[in-house]
Amino acid sequence: MAGMIDTSESATITALREAEEETGLKIPAGSLRPGPVYLVSPGAFTEIVHVFHVETDLSDAGGVHGLASESEDIRSEILHLDDALAELRNGSIPPSLTLVALLDLKLHLLSQVI
């Protein structure tokens, strides 16, 4: 999921709104874990990405979502973390946002084991 932060919103509120718009999931605000905040391409663009992670029930996830007013047609797909990382390695998932989010999640999970 991704979206622009409205001037009246925080990054957290935007993440919650985009989760509902793009996946149909209502995420409790207290369940978000902030991840990295980074510049997409320093020196070329000023776009800042805020990554969040959440543990939630995905039994109702999947399907096609998005706002018709924004011409969104977003297909949600659920992947096991190791499968998603394998897809990153083979080039099937090219967006840098996804790369950063998945690697941060893996590092977070590894730190819980150590």
PDB file of C-alpha atoms in Angstrom:
ATOM      1  CA  MET A   1       0.000   0.000   0.000  1.00  0.00           C
ATOM      2  CA  ALA A   2       1.151   3.504  -0.619  1.00  0.00           C
ATOM      3  CA  GLY A   3      -0.309   6.961  -0.680  1.00  0.00           C
ATOM      4  CA  MET A   4       0.289  10.646  -0.407  1.00  0.00           C
ATOM      5  CA  ILE A   5       0.102  12.283   3.006  1.00  0.00           C
ATOM      6  CA  ASP A   6      -2.673  14.884   2.995  1.00  0.00           C
ATOM      7  CA  THR A   7      -1.751  18.228   4.583  1.00  0.00           C
ATOM      8  CA  SER A   8      -4.172  17.575   7.455  1.00  0.00           C
ATOM      9  CA  GLU A   9      -2.854  14.047   8.144  1.00  0.00           C
ATOM     10  CA  SER A  10       0.102  12.463   9.872  1.00  0.00           C
ATOM     11  CA  ALA A  11       2.017   9.621   8.239  1.00  0.00           C
ATOM     12  CA  THR A  12       0.308   7.207  10.654  1.00  0.00           C
ATOM     13  CA  ILE A  13      -3.204   8.377   9.768  1.00  0.00           C
ATOM     14  CA  THR A  14      -2.334   8.176   6.074  1.00  0.00           C
ATOM     15  CA  ALA A  15      -1.105   4.586   6.505  1.00  0.00           C
ATOM     16  CA  LEU A  16      -4.356   3.610   8.236  1.00  0.00           C
ATOM     17  CA  ARG A  17      -6.474   5.328   5.564  1.00  0.00           C
ATOM     18  CA  GLU A  18      -4.528   3.788   2.690  1.00  0.00           C
ATOM     19  CA  ALA A  19      -4.723   0.324   4.282  1.00  0.00           C
ATOM     20  CA  GLU A  20      -8.494   0.518   4.291  1.00  0.00           C
ATOM     21  CA  GLU A  21      -8.758   2.055   0.808  1.00  0.00           C
ATOM     22  CA  GLU A  22      -6.297  -0.314  -0.860  1.00  0.00           C
ATOM     23  CA  THR A  23      -6.902  -3.584   1.018  1.00  0.00           C
ATOM     24  CA  GLY A  24     -10.266  -3.213   2.739  1.00  0.00           C
ATOM     25  CA  LEU A  25      -8.597  -3.841   6.134  1.00  0.00           C
ATOM     26  CA  LYS A  26      -9.353  -1.643   9.137  1.00  0.00           C
ATOM     27  CA  ILE A  27      -6.084  -1.497  11.076  1.00  0.00           C
ATOM     28  CA  PRO A  28      -6.139  -0.362  14.727  1.00  0.00           C
ATOM     29  CA  ALA A  29      -3.874   2.703  15.100  1.00  0.00           C
ATOM     30  CA  GLY A  30      -2.018   1.220  18.064  1.00  0.00           C
ATOM     31  CA  SER A  31      -0.962  -1.824  16.064  1.00  0.00           C
ATOM     32  CA  LEU A  32       1.314   0.039  13.629  1.00  0.00           C
ATOM     33  CA  ARG A  33       5.072  -0.360  14.131  1.00  0.00           C
ATOM     34  CA  PRO A  34       7.044   2.442  12.505  1.00  0.00           C
ATOM     35  CA  GLY A  35       9.785   1.321  10.155  1.00  0.00           C
ATOM     36  CA  PRO A  36      12.368   3.378   8.309  1.00  0.00           C
ATOM     37  CA  VAL A  37      11.746   6.849   6.929  1.00  0.00           C
ATOM     38  CA  TYR A  38      13.847   7.528   3.848  1.00  0.00           C
ATOM     39  CA  LEU A  39      14.327   9.667   0.761  1.00  0.00           C
ATOM     40  CA  VAL A  40      13.534   7.792  -2.432  1.00  0.00           C
ATOM     41  CA  SER A  41      16.289   9.461  -4.459  1.00  0.00           C
ATOM     42  CA  PRO A  42      18.260  12.126  -2.557  1.00  0.00           C
ATOM     43  CA  GLY A  43      19.441  14.949  -4.792  1.00  0.00           C
ATOM     44  CA  ALA A  44      16.853  14.172  -7.457  1.00  0.00           C
ATOM     45  CA  PHE A  45      13.511  14.112  -5.611  1.00  0.00           C
ATOM     46  CA  THR A  46      12.167  15.315  -2.271  1.00  0.00           C
ATOM     47  CA  GLU A  47       9.758  12.390  -1.822  1.00  0.00           C
ATOM     48  CA  ILE A  48       9.989  10.926   1.685  1.00  0.00           C
ATOM     49  CA  VAL A  49       8.682   7.418   2.395  1.00  0.00           C
ATOM     50  CA  HIS A  50       7.417   6.356   5.835  1.00  0.00           C
ATOM     51  CA  VAL A  51       7.345   2.576   6.250  1.00  0.00           C
ATOM     52  CA  PHE A  52       4.985   0.923   8.741  1.00  0.00           C
ATOM     53  CA  HIS A  53       4.459  -2.700   9.711  1.00  0.00           C
ATOM     54  CA  VAL A  54       1.434  -4.271  11.372  1.00  0.00           C
ATOM     55  CA  GLU A  55       0.485  -7.660  12.726  1.00  0.00           C
ATOM     56  CA  THR A  56      -3.110  -8.307  11.770  1.00  0.00           C
ATOM     57  CA  ASP A  57      -5.617 -10.951  10.742  1.00  0.00           C
ATOM     58  CA  LEU A  58      -5.465 -11.362   6.958  1.00  0.00           C
ATOM     59  CA  SER A  59      -8.327 -13.854   6.657  1.00  0.00           C
ATOM     60  CA  ASP A  60     -10.526 -11.174   5.018  1.00  0.00           C
ATOM     61  CA  ALA A  61      -7.703  -9.750   2.887  1.00  0.00           C
ATOM     62  CA  GLY A  62      -7.287 -10.195  -0.817  1.00  0.00           C
ATOM     63  CA  GLY A  63      -9.343  -9.132  -3.768  1.00  0.00           C
ATOM     64  CA  VAL A  64      -9.435  -5.898  -5.716  1.00  0.00           C
ATOM     65  CA  HIS A  65      -9.662  -2.579  -3.903  1.00  0.00           C
ATOM     66  CA  GLY A  66      -9.041   1.134  -4.369  1.00  0.00           C
ATOM     67  CA  LEU A  67     -10.988   4.309  -4.914  1.00  0.00           C
ATOM     68  CA  ALA A  68     -12.886   4.684  -8.158  1.00  0.00           C
ATOM     69  CA  SER A  69     -12.429   8.468  -7.834  1.00  0.00           C
ATOM     70  CA  GLU A  70      -8.656   7.911  -8.055  1.00  0.00           C
ATOM     71  CA  SER A  71      -8.976   5.298 -10.845  1.00  0.00           C
ATOM     72  CA  GLU A  72      -7.446   2.688  -8.526  1.00  0.00           C
ATOM     73  CA  ASP A  73      -7.694  -0.985  -9.372  1.00  0.00           C
ATOM     74  CA  ILE A  74      -5.468  -2.602  -6.736  1.00  0.00           C
ATOM     75  CA  ARG A  75      -5.180  -6.378  -6.411  1.00  0.00           C
ATOM     76  CA  SER A  76      -4.112  -7.498  -2.944  1.00  0.00           C
ATOM     77  CA  GLU A  77      -1.925 -10.565  -2.727  1.00  0.00           C
ATOM     78  CA  ILE A  78      -0.749 -12.353   0.411  1.00  0.00           C
ATOM     79  CA  LEU A  79       2.752 -13.848   0.328  1.00  0.00           C
ATOM     80  CA  HIS A  80       4.813 -15.613   2.959  1.00  0.00           C
ATOM     81  CA  LEU A  81       7.766 -13.366   3.866  1.00  0.00           C
ATOM     82  CA  ASP A  82      10.368 -15.781   2.489  1.00  0.00           C
ATOM     83  CA  ASP A  83       8.429 -16.057  -0.794  1.00  0.00           C
ATOM     84  CA  ALA A  84       8.229 -12.266  -1.060  1.00  0.00           C
ATOM     85  CA  LEU A  85      11.978 -11.974  -0.424  1.00  0.00           C
ATOM     86  CA  ALA A  86      12.617 -14.605  -3.109  1.00  0.00           C
ATOM     87  CA  GLU A  87      10.520 -12.559  -5.535  1.00  0.00           C
ATOM     88  CA  LEU A  88      12.590  -9.484  -4.686  1.00  0.00           C
ATOM     89  CA  ARG A  89      15.782 -11.404  -5.450  1.00  0.00           C
ATOM     90  CA  ASN A  90      14.516 -12.635  -8.818  1.00  0.00           C
ATOM     91  CA  GLY A  91      13.282  -9.186  -9.861  1.00  0.00           C
ATOM     92  CA  SER A  92       9.544  -9.880  -9.712  1.00  0.00           C
ATOM     93  CA  ILE A  93       8.993  -7.068  -7.178  1.00  0.00           C
ATOM     94  CA  PRO A  94      10.892  -3.985  -8.396  1.00  0.00           C
ATOM     95  CA  PRO A  95       9.610  -1.047  -6.260  1.00  0.00           C
ATOM     96  CA  SER A  96      12.213   0.230  -3.780  1.00  0.00           C
ATOM     97  CA  LEU A  97       9.475   0.867  -1.216  1.00  0.00           C
ATOM     98  CA  THR A  98       8.687  -2.849  -1.154  1.00  0.00           C
ATOM     99  CA  LEU A  99      12.360  -3.754  -0.951  1.00  0.00           C
ATOM    100  CA  VAL A 100      12.965  -1.475   2.045  1.00  0.00           C
ATOM    101  CA  ALA A 101       9.776  -2.571   3.826  1.00  0.00           C
ATOM    102  CA  LEU A 102      10.415  -6.306   3.403  1.00  0.00           C
ATOM    103  CA  LEU A 103      14.077  -6.103   4.406  1.00  0.00           C
ATOM    104  CA  ASP A 104      13.188  -4.003   7.461  1.00  0.00           C
ATOM    105  CA  LEU A 105      10.532  -6.530   8.457  1.00  0.00           C
ATOM    106  CA  LYS A 106      13.002  -9.418   8.096  1.00  0.00           C
ATOM    107  CA  LEU A 107      15.608  -7.540  10.188  1.00  0.00           C
ATOM    108  CA  HIS A 108      12.981  -6.792  12.845  1.00  0.00           C
ATOM    109  CA  LEU A 109      11.937 -10.451  13.009  1.00  0.00           C
ATOM    110  CA  LEU A 110      15.571 -11.588  13.199  1.00  0.00           C
ATOM    111  CA  SER A 111      16.214  -9.176  16.079  1.00  0.00           C
ATOM    112  CA  GLN A 112      13.324 -10.791  17.977  1.00  0.00           C
ATOM    113  CA  VAL A 113      15.011 -14.199  17.696  1.00  0.00           C
ATOM    114  CA  ILE A 114      18.465 -13.094  18.828  1.00  0.00           C
TER     115      ILE A 114
END
